[in-house]
Tab-separated table of C-alpha atoms in Angstrom:
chain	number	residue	atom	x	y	z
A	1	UNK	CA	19.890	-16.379	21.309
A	2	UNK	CA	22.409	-15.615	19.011
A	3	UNK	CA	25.862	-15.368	18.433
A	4	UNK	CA	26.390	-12.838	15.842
A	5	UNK	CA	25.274	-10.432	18.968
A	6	UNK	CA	25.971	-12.198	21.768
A	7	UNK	CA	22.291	-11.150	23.128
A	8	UNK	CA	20.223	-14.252	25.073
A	9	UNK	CA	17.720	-14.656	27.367
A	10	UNK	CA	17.998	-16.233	30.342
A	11	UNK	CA	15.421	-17.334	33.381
A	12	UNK	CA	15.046	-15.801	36.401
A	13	UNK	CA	13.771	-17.092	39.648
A	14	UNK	CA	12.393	-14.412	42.557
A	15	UNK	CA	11.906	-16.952	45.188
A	16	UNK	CA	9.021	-17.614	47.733
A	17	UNK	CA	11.381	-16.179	51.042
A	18	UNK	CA	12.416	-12.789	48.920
A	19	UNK	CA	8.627	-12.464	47.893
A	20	UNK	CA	7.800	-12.803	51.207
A	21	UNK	CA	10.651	-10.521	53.002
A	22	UNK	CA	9.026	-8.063	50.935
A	23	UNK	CA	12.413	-7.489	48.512
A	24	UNK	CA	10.858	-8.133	44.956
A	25	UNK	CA	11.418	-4.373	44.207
A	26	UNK	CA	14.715	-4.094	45.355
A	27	UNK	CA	15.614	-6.712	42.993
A	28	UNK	CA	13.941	-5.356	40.213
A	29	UNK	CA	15.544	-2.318	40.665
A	30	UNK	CA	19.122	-4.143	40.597
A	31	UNK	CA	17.838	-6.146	37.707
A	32	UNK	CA	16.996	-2.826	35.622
A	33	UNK	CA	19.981	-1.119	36.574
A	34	UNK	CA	22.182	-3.854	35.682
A	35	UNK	CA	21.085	-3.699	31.928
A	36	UNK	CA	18.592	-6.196	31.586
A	37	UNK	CA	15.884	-6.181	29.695
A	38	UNK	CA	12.708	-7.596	31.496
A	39	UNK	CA	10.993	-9.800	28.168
A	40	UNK	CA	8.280	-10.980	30.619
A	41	UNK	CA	7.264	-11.847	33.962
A	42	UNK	CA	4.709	-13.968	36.077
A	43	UNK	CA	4.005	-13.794	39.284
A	44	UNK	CA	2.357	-17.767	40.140
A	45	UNK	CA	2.516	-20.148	42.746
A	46	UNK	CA	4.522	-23.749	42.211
A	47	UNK	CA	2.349	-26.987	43.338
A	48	UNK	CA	4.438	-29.813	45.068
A	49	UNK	CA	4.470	-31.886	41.796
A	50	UNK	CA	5.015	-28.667	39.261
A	51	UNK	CA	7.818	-27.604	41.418
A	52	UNK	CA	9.655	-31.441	41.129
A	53	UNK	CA	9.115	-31.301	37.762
A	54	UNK	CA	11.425	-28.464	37.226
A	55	UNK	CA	13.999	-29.816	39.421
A	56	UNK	CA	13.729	-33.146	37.932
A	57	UNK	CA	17.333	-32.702	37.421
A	58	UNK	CA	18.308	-33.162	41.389
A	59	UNK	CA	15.705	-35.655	42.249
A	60	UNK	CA	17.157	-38.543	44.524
A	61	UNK	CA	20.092	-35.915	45.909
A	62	UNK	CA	19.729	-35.128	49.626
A	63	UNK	CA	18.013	-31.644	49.315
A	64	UNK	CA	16.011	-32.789	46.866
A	65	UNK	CA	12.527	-32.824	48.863
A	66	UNK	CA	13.601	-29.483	51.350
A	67	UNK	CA	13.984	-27.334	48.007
A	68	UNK	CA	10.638	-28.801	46.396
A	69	UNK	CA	8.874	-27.786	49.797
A	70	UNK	CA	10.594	-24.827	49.856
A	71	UNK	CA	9.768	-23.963	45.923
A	72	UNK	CA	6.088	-24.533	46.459
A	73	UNK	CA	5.556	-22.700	50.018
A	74	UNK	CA	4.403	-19.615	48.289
A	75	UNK	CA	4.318	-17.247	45.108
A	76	UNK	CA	7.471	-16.776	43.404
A	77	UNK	CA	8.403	-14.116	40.330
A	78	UNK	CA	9.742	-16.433	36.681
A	79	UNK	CA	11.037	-13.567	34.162
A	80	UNK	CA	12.589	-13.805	31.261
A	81	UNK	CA	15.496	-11.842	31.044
A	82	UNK	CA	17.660	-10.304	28.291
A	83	UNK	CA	21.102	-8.729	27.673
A	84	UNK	CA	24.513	-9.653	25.699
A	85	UNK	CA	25.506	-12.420	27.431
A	86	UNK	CA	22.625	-12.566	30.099
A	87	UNK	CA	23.054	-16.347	31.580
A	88	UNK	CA	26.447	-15.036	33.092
A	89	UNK	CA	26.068	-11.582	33.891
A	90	UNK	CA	22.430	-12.913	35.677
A	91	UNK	CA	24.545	-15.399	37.147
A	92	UNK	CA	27.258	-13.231	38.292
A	93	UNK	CA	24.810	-10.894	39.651
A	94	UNK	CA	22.996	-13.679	42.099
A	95	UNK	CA	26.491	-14.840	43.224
A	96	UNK	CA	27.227	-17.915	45.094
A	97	UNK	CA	24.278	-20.294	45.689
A	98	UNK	CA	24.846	-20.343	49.441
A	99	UNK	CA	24.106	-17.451	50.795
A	100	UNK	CA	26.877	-17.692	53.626
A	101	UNK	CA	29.527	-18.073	50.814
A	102	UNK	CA	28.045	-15.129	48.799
A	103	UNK	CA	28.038	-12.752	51.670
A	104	UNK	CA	32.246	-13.528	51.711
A	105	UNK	CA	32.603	-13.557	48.002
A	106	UNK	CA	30.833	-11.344	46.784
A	107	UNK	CA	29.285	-9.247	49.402
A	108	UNK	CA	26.848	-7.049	47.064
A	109	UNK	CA	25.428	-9.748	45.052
A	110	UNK	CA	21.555	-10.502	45.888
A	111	UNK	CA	21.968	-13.670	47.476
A	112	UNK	CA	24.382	-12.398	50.034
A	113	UNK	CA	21.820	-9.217	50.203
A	114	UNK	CA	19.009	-10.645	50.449
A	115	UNK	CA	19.572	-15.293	51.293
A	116	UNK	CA	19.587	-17.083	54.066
A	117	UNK	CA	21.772	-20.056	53.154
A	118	UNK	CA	21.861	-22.523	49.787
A	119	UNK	CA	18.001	-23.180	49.425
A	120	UNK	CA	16.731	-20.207	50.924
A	121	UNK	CA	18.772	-18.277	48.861
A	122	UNK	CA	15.974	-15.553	47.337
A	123	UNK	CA	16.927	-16.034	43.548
A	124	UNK	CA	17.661	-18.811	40.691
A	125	UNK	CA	18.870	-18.538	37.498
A	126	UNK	CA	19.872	-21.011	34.765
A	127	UNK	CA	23.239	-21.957	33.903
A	128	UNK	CA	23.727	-22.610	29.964
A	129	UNK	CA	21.681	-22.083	26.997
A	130	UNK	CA	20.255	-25.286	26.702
A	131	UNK	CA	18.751	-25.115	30.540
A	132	UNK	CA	17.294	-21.494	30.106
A	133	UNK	CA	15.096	-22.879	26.619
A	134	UNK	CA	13.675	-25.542	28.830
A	135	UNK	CA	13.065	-23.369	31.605
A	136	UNK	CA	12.000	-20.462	29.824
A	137	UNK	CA	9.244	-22.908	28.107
A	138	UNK	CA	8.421	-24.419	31.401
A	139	UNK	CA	7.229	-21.190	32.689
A	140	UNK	CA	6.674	-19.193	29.306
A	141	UNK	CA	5.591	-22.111	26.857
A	142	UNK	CA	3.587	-19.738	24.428
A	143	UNK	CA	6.625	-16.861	24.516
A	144	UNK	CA	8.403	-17.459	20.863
A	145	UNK	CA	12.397	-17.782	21.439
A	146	UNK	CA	13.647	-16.607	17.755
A	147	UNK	CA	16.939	-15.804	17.440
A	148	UNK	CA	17.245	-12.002	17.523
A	149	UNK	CA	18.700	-10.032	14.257
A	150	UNK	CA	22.112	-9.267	13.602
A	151	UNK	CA	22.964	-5.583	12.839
A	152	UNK	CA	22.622	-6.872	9.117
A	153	UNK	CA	19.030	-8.319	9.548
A	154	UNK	CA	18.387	-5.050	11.257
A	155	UNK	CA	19.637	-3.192	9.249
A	156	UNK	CA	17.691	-4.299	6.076
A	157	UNK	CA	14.654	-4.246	7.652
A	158	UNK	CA	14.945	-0.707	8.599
A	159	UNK	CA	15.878	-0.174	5.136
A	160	UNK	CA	12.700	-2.425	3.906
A	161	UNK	CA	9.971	-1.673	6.219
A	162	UNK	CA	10.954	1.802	7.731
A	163	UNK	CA	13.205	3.975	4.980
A	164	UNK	CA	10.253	4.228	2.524
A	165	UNK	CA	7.300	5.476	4.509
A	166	UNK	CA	10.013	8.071	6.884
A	167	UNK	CA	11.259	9.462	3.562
A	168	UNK	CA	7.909	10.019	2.237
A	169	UNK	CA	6.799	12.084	5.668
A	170	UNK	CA	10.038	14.123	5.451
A	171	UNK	CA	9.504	14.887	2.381
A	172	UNK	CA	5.822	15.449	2.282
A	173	UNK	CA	7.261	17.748	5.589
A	174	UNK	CA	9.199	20.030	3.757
A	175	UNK	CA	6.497	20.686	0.885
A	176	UNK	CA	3.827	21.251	3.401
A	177	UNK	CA	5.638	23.065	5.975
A	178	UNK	CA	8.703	24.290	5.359
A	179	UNK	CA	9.356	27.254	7.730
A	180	UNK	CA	7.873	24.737	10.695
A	181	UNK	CA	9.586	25.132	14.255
A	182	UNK	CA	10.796	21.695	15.830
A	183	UNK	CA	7.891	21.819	17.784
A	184	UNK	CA	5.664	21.756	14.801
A	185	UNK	CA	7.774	20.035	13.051
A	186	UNK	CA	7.785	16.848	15.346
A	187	UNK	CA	3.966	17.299	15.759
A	188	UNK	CA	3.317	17.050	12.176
A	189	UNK	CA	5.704	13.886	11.833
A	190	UNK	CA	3.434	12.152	14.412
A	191	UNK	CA	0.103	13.143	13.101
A	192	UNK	CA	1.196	11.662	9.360
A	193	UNK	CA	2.193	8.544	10.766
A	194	UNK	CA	-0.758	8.081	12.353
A	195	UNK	CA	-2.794	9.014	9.164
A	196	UNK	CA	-0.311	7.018	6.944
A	197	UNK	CA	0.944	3.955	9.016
A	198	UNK	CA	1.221	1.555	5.775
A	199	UNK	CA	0.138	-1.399	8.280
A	200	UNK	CA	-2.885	0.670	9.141
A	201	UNK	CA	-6.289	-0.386	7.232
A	202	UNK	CA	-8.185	2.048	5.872
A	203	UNK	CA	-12.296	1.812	5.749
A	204	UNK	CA	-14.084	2.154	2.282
A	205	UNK	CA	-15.442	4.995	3.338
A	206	UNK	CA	-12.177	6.963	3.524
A	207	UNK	CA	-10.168	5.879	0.226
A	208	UNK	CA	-13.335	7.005	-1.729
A	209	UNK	CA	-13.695	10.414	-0.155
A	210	UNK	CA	-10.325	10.985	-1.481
A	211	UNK	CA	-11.477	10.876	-4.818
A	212	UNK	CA	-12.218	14.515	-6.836
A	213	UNK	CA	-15.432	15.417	-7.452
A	214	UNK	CA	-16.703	13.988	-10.746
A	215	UNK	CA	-13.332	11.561	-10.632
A	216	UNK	CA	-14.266	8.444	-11.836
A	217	UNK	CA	-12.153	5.309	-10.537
A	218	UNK	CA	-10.487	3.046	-13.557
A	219	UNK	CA	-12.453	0.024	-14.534
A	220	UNK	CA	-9.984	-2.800	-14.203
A	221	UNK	CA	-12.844	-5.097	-15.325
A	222	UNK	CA	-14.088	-3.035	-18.392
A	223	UNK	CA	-17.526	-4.433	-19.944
A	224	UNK	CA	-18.859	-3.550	-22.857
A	225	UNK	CA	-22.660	-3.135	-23.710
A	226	UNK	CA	-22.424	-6.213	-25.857
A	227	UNK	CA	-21.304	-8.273	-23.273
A	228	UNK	CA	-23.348	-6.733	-20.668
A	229	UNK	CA	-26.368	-7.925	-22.675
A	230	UNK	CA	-25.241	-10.970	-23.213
A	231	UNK	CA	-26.969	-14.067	-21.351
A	232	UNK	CA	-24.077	-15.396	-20.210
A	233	UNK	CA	-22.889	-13.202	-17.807
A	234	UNK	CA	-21.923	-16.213	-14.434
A	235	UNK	CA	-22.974	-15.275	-11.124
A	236	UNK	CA	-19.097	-13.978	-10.202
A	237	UNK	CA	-19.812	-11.489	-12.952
A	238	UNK	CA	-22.997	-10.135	-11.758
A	239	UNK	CA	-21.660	-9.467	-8.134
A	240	UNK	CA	-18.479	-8.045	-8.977
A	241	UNK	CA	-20.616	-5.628	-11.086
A	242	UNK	CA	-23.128	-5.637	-7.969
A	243	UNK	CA	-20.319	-4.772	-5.433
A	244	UNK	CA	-18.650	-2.025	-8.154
A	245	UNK	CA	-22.499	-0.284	-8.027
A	246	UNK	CA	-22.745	-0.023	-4.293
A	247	UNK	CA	-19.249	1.023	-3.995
A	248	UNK	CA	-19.388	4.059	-6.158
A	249	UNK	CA	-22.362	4.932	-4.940
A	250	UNK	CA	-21.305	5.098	-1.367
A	251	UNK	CA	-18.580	7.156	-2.915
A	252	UNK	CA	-20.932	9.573	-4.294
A	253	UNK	CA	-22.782	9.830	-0.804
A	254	UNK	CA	-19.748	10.350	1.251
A	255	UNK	CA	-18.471	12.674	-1.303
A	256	UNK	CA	-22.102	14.738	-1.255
A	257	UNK	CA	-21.833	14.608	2.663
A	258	UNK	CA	-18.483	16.195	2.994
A	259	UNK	CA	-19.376	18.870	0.361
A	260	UNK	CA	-22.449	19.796	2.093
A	261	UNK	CA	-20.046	20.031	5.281
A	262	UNK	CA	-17.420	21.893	4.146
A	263	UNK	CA	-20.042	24.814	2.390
A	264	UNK	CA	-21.700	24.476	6.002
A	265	UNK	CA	-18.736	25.301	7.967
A	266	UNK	CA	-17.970	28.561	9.486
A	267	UNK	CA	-14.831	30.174	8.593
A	268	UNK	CA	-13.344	31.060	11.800
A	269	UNK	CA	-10.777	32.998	12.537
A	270	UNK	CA	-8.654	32.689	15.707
A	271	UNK	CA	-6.513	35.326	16.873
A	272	UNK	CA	-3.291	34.543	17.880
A	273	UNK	CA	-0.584	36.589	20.471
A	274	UNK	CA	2.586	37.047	19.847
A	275	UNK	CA	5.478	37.805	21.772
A	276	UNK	CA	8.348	40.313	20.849
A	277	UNK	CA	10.990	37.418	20.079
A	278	UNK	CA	8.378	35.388	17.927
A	279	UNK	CA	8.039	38.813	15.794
A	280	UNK	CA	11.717	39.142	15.796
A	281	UNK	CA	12.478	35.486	14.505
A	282	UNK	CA	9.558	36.473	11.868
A	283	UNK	CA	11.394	39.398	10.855
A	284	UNK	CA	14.360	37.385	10.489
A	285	UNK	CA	13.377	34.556	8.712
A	286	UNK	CA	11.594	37.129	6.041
A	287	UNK	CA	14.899	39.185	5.777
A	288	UNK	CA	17.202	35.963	5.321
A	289	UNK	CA	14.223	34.834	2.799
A	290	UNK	CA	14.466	38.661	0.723
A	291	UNK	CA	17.934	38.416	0.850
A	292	UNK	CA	18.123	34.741	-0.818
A	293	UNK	CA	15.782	36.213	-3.524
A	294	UNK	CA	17.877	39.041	-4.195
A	295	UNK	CA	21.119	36.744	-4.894
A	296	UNK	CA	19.039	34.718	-6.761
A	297	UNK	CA	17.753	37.734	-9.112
A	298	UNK	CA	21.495	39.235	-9.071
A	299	UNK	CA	23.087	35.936	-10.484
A	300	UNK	CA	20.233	35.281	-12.660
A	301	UNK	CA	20.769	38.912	-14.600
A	302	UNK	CA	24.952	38.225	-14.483
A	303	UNK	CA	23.897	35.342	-16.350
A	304	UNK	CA	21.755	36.727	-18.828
A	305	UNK	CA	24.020	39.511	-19.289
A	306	UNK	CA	27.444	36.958	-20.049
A	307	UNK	CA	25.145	35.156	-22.425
């Protein structure tokens, strides 16, 4: 939760008499359409002594024992919510905690929709910052509650971890396929990332078959043929040179294989239709491109002929 953004989480309770009246969508639905973001949800069952524990707060008040029955009668729906300022809009949503009350006060909120009266009131929610932590880790204890990022934090980590690799596909875009449609366009965006996701490993195989035939990688660990005679050479030596053998010669194989593949390979040649307005927007483009070459030419010649 933070308050740079005013964006928290905040638990939510579908309880055992909406699960079984049937009305978990319906609330979902109101949930979703409200704003808020579902984090995660659970769908479990409360035993008798899991279901005081959570209320430990109320235990020796009067309705202390009804609402532990009542909690552990049947399956009930714990999310985790999110929105700016979620504790009180989730709050404001339920409505009164008696159902009777809610159906005066606030007619369309979903204990007056779907409650009976204050126990049997279909929904829960927690009522301050500190109470939603301790319930969210009572029903989420492995979920991590950072803080979410400021428009700052965001910012720079667009910046960091996004800016570089986009630029790079634009502009490897506009070399490789300049005239490209947005169709195209947006199709080769997606295929790059995929092939180019920073985050992505790469196998062995594939960074050597990059490599130009007869390209021969830099030695960052050059040895001479004194010292490779030497006597002296420690076991980390002689597998670094060991692993440096087999890995250009798996280069050499996978570069042989995809040789032999690509003489192989048939040329084929597909034949594409066209319809009048693709021939037209062809025309077009190559005019507009003629034309640009023309003004190009015509100041090029003013220039030589003022110089």
């Amino acid at each position: 939760m933070t308050k740079e953004t005013g964006v928290e989480k905040t638990l939510a309770l579908i309880k055992p008499d909406a699960i079984r009246n049937g009305d978990t969508a319906n609330i979902l639905q109101k949930i979703e359409l409200k704003g808020f973001t579902i984090v995660t949800r659970s769908r479990i069952q409360l035993t008798p002594e899991r279901a005081g524990e959570f209320y430990a707060e109320h235990k020796g008040k009067p309705f202390y024992d009804n609402l532990v029955n009542f909690m552990s009668s049947g399956p009930l729906m714990a999310l985790v919510l999110a929105k700016s300022d979620a504790i009180l809009a989730w709050r404001s949503l339920m409505g009164p905690t008696n159902s009777l009350k809610a159906r005066e006060e606030a007619p369309k909120s979903l204990r007056a929709l779907y409650g009976t009266d204050g126990t049997c009131n279909a929904t829960h929610g927690s009522d301050s910052v500190a109470s939603a932590c301790r319930e969210i880790r009572f029903f989420f204890p492995k979920l991590v509650q950072d803080p979410l990022p400021d428009s700052t934090g965001a910012k720079d980590f667009v910046a960091r971890e996004l800016q570089p690799t986009l630029v790079k596909c634009l502009t490897t875009l506009c070399k490789v396929k300049p005239t490209a449609n947005k169709l195209e366009a947006i199709t080769w965006v997606a295929n790059w990332l995929l092939d180019n996701n920073p985050n992505k490993p790469r196998p062995l195989a594939e960074a050597e078959a990059g490599l130009l035939e007869g390209e021969e990688e830099e030695d960052e660990y050059p040895v001479s043929e004194a010292d490779a005679g030497e006597e002296g050479v420690d076991k980390m030596e002689e597998e670094l040179a060991a692993t440096r053998l087999q890995s250009h010669f798996r280069g050499y194989q996978t570069r042989k294989t995809m040789k032999a593949k690509n003489s192989a390979a048939p040329v084929v040649v597909q034949q594409v239709e066209t319809t009048a307005e693709d021939e037209q927007a062809a025309a077009v483009k190559v005019q507009s491109l003629y034309r640009g070459h023309k003004a190009r030419k015509t100041v090029k010649e003013k220039k030589a002929a003022q110089a």
